[in-house]
Amino acid sequence: MSRAISIETIIESTLDGIDESFEFYQEWSGGEWLWNAPEYFITVKIAENIAKINGAKYITLEDNVKYILDLAQLKGKAQASEKARANGRSDIVLWYGNEKPRAIIEVKNAVFGLNNILEDIERIQDVLEKFTLQFCLIAFYMDRHYEKGNANQKVEENVYKIFEETKEKYPKMTCELYFRKNKIIGDDTDAWSSVVILFKAK
């Protein structure tokens, strides 16, 4: 029986998907940056890259949260709350071969601060606390234009700022940061980065 692909491999493929999204959209649009693209474009490129991984995996897109949670096992006497947004949809869901959900990936475009991903983290915390999902990811694209230069450093500082604020605000979860070194454009007045934050229940 095939073993489930590793979390690290999934994260690398997720970052690949964001990077490819930028490159493809620039080519197709004649130079537009990824923040101009619809969010689902990034979602599809991430799913494509995960699908290329050798190993056992099942992927669904825009799946109904209530359906996912109905199939996931509650921990003890826990009950889902409104934070889980059972009437909503999850961008990407990874499944085990036994038809149980393994992980949820939420995708965001043009993230500039914690507020841009706050609702997703709230839902992830509620789901990980009460259901037996192995992990969740928030994957996002970030860029920065800075007339004085030093855009590369500004992007990197902002990535770490969001991550530190996340750890401080959500101590009930284990959080890990993964991001690709920023891509510098021109004389460092513009830069962008692909970012993934991994969440697990403590």
Tab-separated table of C-alpha atoms in Angstrom:
chain	number	residue	atom	x	y	z
A	1	MET	CA	0.000	0.000	0.000
A	2	SER	CA	1.381	3.430	-0.956
A	3	ARG	CA	2.375	5.702	1.884
A	4	ALA	CA	0.949	9.217	2.132
A	5	ILE	CA	3.271	11.886	0.790
A	6	SER	CA	5.197	13.858	3.411
A	7	ILE	CA	4.109	17.236	4.710
A	8	GLU	CA	7.460	18.721	3.670
A	9	THR	CA	6.955	17.562	0.086
A	10	ILE	CA	3.455	19.044	0.041
A	11	ILE	CA	4.803	22.374	1.294
A	12	GLU	CA	7.548	22.469	-1.341
A	13	SER	CA	5.005	21.748	-4.071
A	14	THR	CA	2.734	24.456	-2.673
A	15	LEU	CA	5.554	26.990	-2.881
A	16	ASP	CA	6.298	25.763	-6.416
A	17	GLY	CA	2.674	26.422	-7.311
A	18	ILE	CA	2.822	30.029	-6.118
A	19	ASP	CA	6.105	30.606	-7.960
A	20	GLU	CA	4.674	29.144	-11.165
A	21	SER	CA	1.568	31.292	-10.790
A	22	PHE	CA	3.713	34.428	-10.850
A	23	GLU	CA	5.755	33.276	-13.831
A	24	PHE	CA	2.781	32.119	-15.914
A	25	TYR	CA	0.675	35.190	-15.176
A	26	GLN	CA	3.525	37.516	-16.118
A	27	GLU	CA	3.967	35.669	-19.403
A	28	TRP	CA	0.271	35.506	-20.241
A	29	SER	CA	-0.524	39.106	-19.269
A	30	GLY	CA	2.536	40.766	-20.773
A	31	GLY	CA	4.123	41.666	-17.460
A	32	GLU	CA	1.325	41.982	-14.876
A	33	TRP	CA	2.206	40.968	-11.317
A	34	LEU	CA	0.402	38.132	-9.583
A	35	TRP	CA	-1.603	40.374	-7.262
A	36	ASN	CA	-3.676	41.280	-10.335
A	37	ALA	CA	-4.631	37.639	-10.919
A	38	PRO	CA	-7.721	35.921	-9.446
A	39	GLU	CA	-6.989	33.894	-6.339
A	40	TYR	CA	-8.295	30.673	-7.856
A	41	PHE	CA	-5.469	30.791	-10.426
A	42	ILE	CA	-2.955	30.274	-7.594
A	43	THR	CA	-5.174	27.580	-6.085
A	44	VAL	CA	-5.177	25.580	-9.322
A	45	LYS	CA	-1.396	25.888	-9.818
A	46	ILE	CA	-0.790	24.662	-6.258
A	47	ALA	CA	-3.140	21.709	-6.802
A	48	GLU	CA	-1.385	20.884	-10.091
A	49	ASN	CA	2.009	20.765	-8.384
A	50	ILE	CA	0.768	18.599	-5.517
A	51	ALA	CA	-0.853	16.258	-8.061
A	52	LYS	CA	2.559	15.735	-9.708
A	53	ILE	CA	4.058	14.259	-6.524
A	54	ASN	CA	4.664	10.526	-6.595
A	55	GLY	CA	2.748	8.800	-3.830
A	56	ALA	CA	-0.749	8.357	-2.467
A	57	LYS	CA	-2.854	11.528	-2.460
A	58	TYR	CA	-6.331	12.673	-3.348
A	59	ILE	CA	-7.113	16.325	-3.976
A	60	THR	CA	-10.389	18.246	-4.141
A	61	LEU	CA	-10.956	21.947	-4.783
A	62	GLU	CA	-13.511	24.326	-3.277
A	63	ASP	CA	-14.940	21.504	-1.197
A	64	ASN	CA	-17.847	22.050	1.156
A	65	VAL	CA	-16.648	22.512	4.752
A	66	LYS	CA	-19.664	20.761	6.261
A	67	TYR	CA	-19.024	17.732	4.046
A	68	ILE	CA	-15.355	17.663	5.038
A	69	LEU	CA	-16.104	17.930	8.749
A	70	ASP	CA	-18.851	15.310	8.548
A	71	LEU	CA	-16.205	12.872	7.310
A	72	ALA	CA	-13.543	14.010	9.768
A	73	GLN	CA	-13.611	12.501	13.253
A	74	LEU	CA	-14.380	14.756	16.208
A	75	LYS	CA	-11.954	14.650	19.120
A	76	GLY	CA	-13.646	13.363	22.248
A	77	LYS	CA	-16.791	15.341	23.041
A	78	ALA	CA	-15.815	18.371	20.942
A	79	GLN	CA	-18.416	20.140	18.833
A	80	ALA	CA	-17.855	22.329	15.804
A	81	SER	CA	-18.435	26.062	16.316
A	82	GLU	CA	-19.406	28.892	13.976
A	83	LYS	CA	-15.702	29.655	13.463
A	84	ALA	CA	-15.447	26.518	11.336
A	85	ARG	CA	-17.782	28.202	8.806
A	86	ALA	CA	-19.490	24.941	7.935
A	87	ASN	CA	-21.480	26.659	5.179
A	88	GLY	CA	-18.267	27.797	3.455
A	89	ARG	CA	-15.714	26.114	1.208
A	90	SER	CA	-12.070	25.148	1.582
A	91	ASP	CA	-9.720	26.018	-1.278
A	92	ILE	CA	-7.845	22.697	-1.370
A	93	VAL	CA	-8.487	19.516	0.602
A	94	LEU	CA	-6.034	16.607	0.772
A	95	TRP	CA	-7.510	13.192	1.513
A	96	TYR	CA	-6.290	9.851	2.803
A	97	GLY	CA	-7.079	6.737	0.792
A	98	ASN	CA	-9.780	5.779	3.325
A	99	GLU	CA	-11.884	8.803	2.313
A	100	LYS	CA	-10.948	10.758	5.451
A	101	PRO	CA	-9.687	14.341	5.088
A	102	ARG	CA	-6.006	14.741	5.899
A	103	ALA	CA	-5.426	18.476	5.487
A	104	ILE	CA	-6.904	21.770	4.354
A	105	ILE	CA	-4.946	24.355	2.350
A	106	GLU	CA	-6.273	27.910	2.293
A	107	VAL	CA	-4.891	30.122	-0.480
A	108	LYS	CA	-4.605	33.899	-0.424
A	109	ASN	CA	-3.369	36.458	-2.920
A	110	ALA	CA	-1.808	39.840	-2.160
A	111	VAL	CA	-1.365	39.408	1.592
A	112	PHE	CA	0.067	42.471	3.323
A	113	GLY	CA	-0.674	41.794	6.982
A	114	LEU	CA	-2.172	39.361	9.472
A	115	ASN	CA	-5.656	40.815	8.958
A	116	ASN	CA	-5.686	39.412	5.409
A	117	ILE	CA	-5.531	35.829	6.720
A	118	LEU	CA	-7.154	36.224	10.146
A	119	GLU	CA	-10.488	34.564	9.323
A	120	ASP	CA	-8.740	31.575	7.767
A	121	ILE	CA	-6.517	31.097	10.817
A	122	GLU	CA	-9.537	31.309	13.136
A	123	ARG	CA	-11.227	28.534	11.181
A	124	ILE	CA	-8.053	26.447	11.039
A	125	GLN	CA	-7.595	26.685	14.808
A	126	ASP	CA	-11.170	25.579	15.435
A	127	VAL	CA	-10.904	22.685	12.990
A	128	LEU	CA	-7.525	21.432	14.288
A	129	GLU	CA	-8.645	21.722	17.888
A	130	LYS	CA	-11.821	19.687	17.393
A	131	PHE	CA	-11.221	17.389	14.432
A	132	THR	CA	-8.601	14.809	13.549
A	133	LEU	CA	-7.035	16.543	10.548
A	134	GLN	CA	-3.265	16.048	10.495
A	135	PHE	CA	-2.376	19.614	9.503
A	136	CYS	CA	-3.506	22.761	7.696
A	137	LEU	CA	-1.656	25.256	5.513
A	138	ILE	CA	-2.145	28.887	4.627
A	139	ALA	CA	-0.374	29.624	1.348
A	140	PHE	CA	-0.034	33.149	0.038
A	141	TYR	CA	1.702	35.536	-2.325
A	142	MET	CA	3.196	38.803	-1.083
A	143	ASP	CA	4.873	41.677	-2.907
A	144	ARG	CA	6.120	45.178	-2.154
A	145	HIS	CA	6.907	48.322	-4.140
A	146	TYR	CA	9.288	50.654	-2.343
A	147	GLU	CA	10.520	53.723	-4.201
A	148	LYS	CA	13.622	54.090	-2.024
A	149	GLY	CA	14.756	50.568	-2.812
A	150	ASN	CA	15.276	47.798	-0.266
A	151	ALA	CA	11.992	46.166	-1.283
A	152	ASN	CA	13.533	42.716	-0.820
A	153	GLN	CA	14.231	43.368	2.854
A	154	LYS	CA	10.803	44.944	3.368
A	155	VAL	CA	9.046	41.863	2.004
A	156	GLU	CA	11.111	39.551	4.189
A	157	GLU	CA	10.503	41.682	7.288
A	158	ASN	CA	6.774	41.628	6.599
A	159	VAL	CA	6.749	37.821	6.234
A	160	TYR	CA	8.433	37.393	9.621
A	161	LYS	CA	6.163	40.020	11.202
A	162	ILE	CA	3.031	38.150	10.112
A	163	PHE	CA	4.484	34.866	11.340
A	164	GLU	CA	5.479	36.222	14.759
A	165	GLU	CA	2.058	37.850	15.200
A	166	THR	CA	0.417	34.551	14.267
A	167	LYS	CA	2.418	32.581	16.844
A	168	GLU	CA	1.632	35.152	19.536
A	169	LYS	CA	-2.093	35.311	18.767
A	170	TYR	CA	-2.618	31.553	18.353
A	171	PRO	CA	-0.521	29.762	20.998
A	172	LYS	CA	-2.824	26.705	20.937
A	173	MET	CA	-1.348	25.641	17.601
A	174	THR	CA	2.138	24.720	16.438
A	175	CYS	CA	3.129	27.056	13.601
A	176	GLU	CA	6.033	26.734	11.153
A	177	LEU	CA	7.074	29.202	8.459
A	178	TYR	CA	8.273	28.304	4.963
A	179	PHE	CA	9.023	30.851	2.278
A	180	ARG	CA	11.154	31.274	-0.802
A	181	LYS	CA	13.786	33.962	-0.863
A	182	ASN	CA	12.313	37.078	-2.360
A	183	LYS	CA	12.485	37.763	-6.072
A	184	ILE	CA	14.001	41.194	-6.693
A	185	ILE	CA	12.877	43.232	-9.696
A	186	GLY	CA	14.912	46.109	-11.133
A	187	ASP	CA	17.016	48.046	-8.630
A	188	ASP	CA	15.274	46.529	-5.575
A	189	THR	CA	12.258	48.832	-5.759
A	190	ASP	CA	10.008	45.788	-6.241
A	191	ALA	CA	10.161	42.299	-4.735
A	192	TRP	CA	7.842	39.353	-4.133
A	193	SER	CA	7.766	36.121	-2.190
A	194	SER	CA	5.789	32.880	-1.893
A	195	VAL	CA	4.862	31.930	1.673
A	196	VAL	CA	3.378	28.935	3.499
A	197	ILE	CA	2.491	28.694	7.182
A	198	LEU	CA	2.009	25.171	8.546
A	199	PHE	CA	-0.434	24.642	11.419
A	200	LYS	CA	-0.766	21.602	13.643
A	201	ALA	CA	-2.713	20.969	16.808
A	202	LYS	CA	-0.631	20.855	19.989
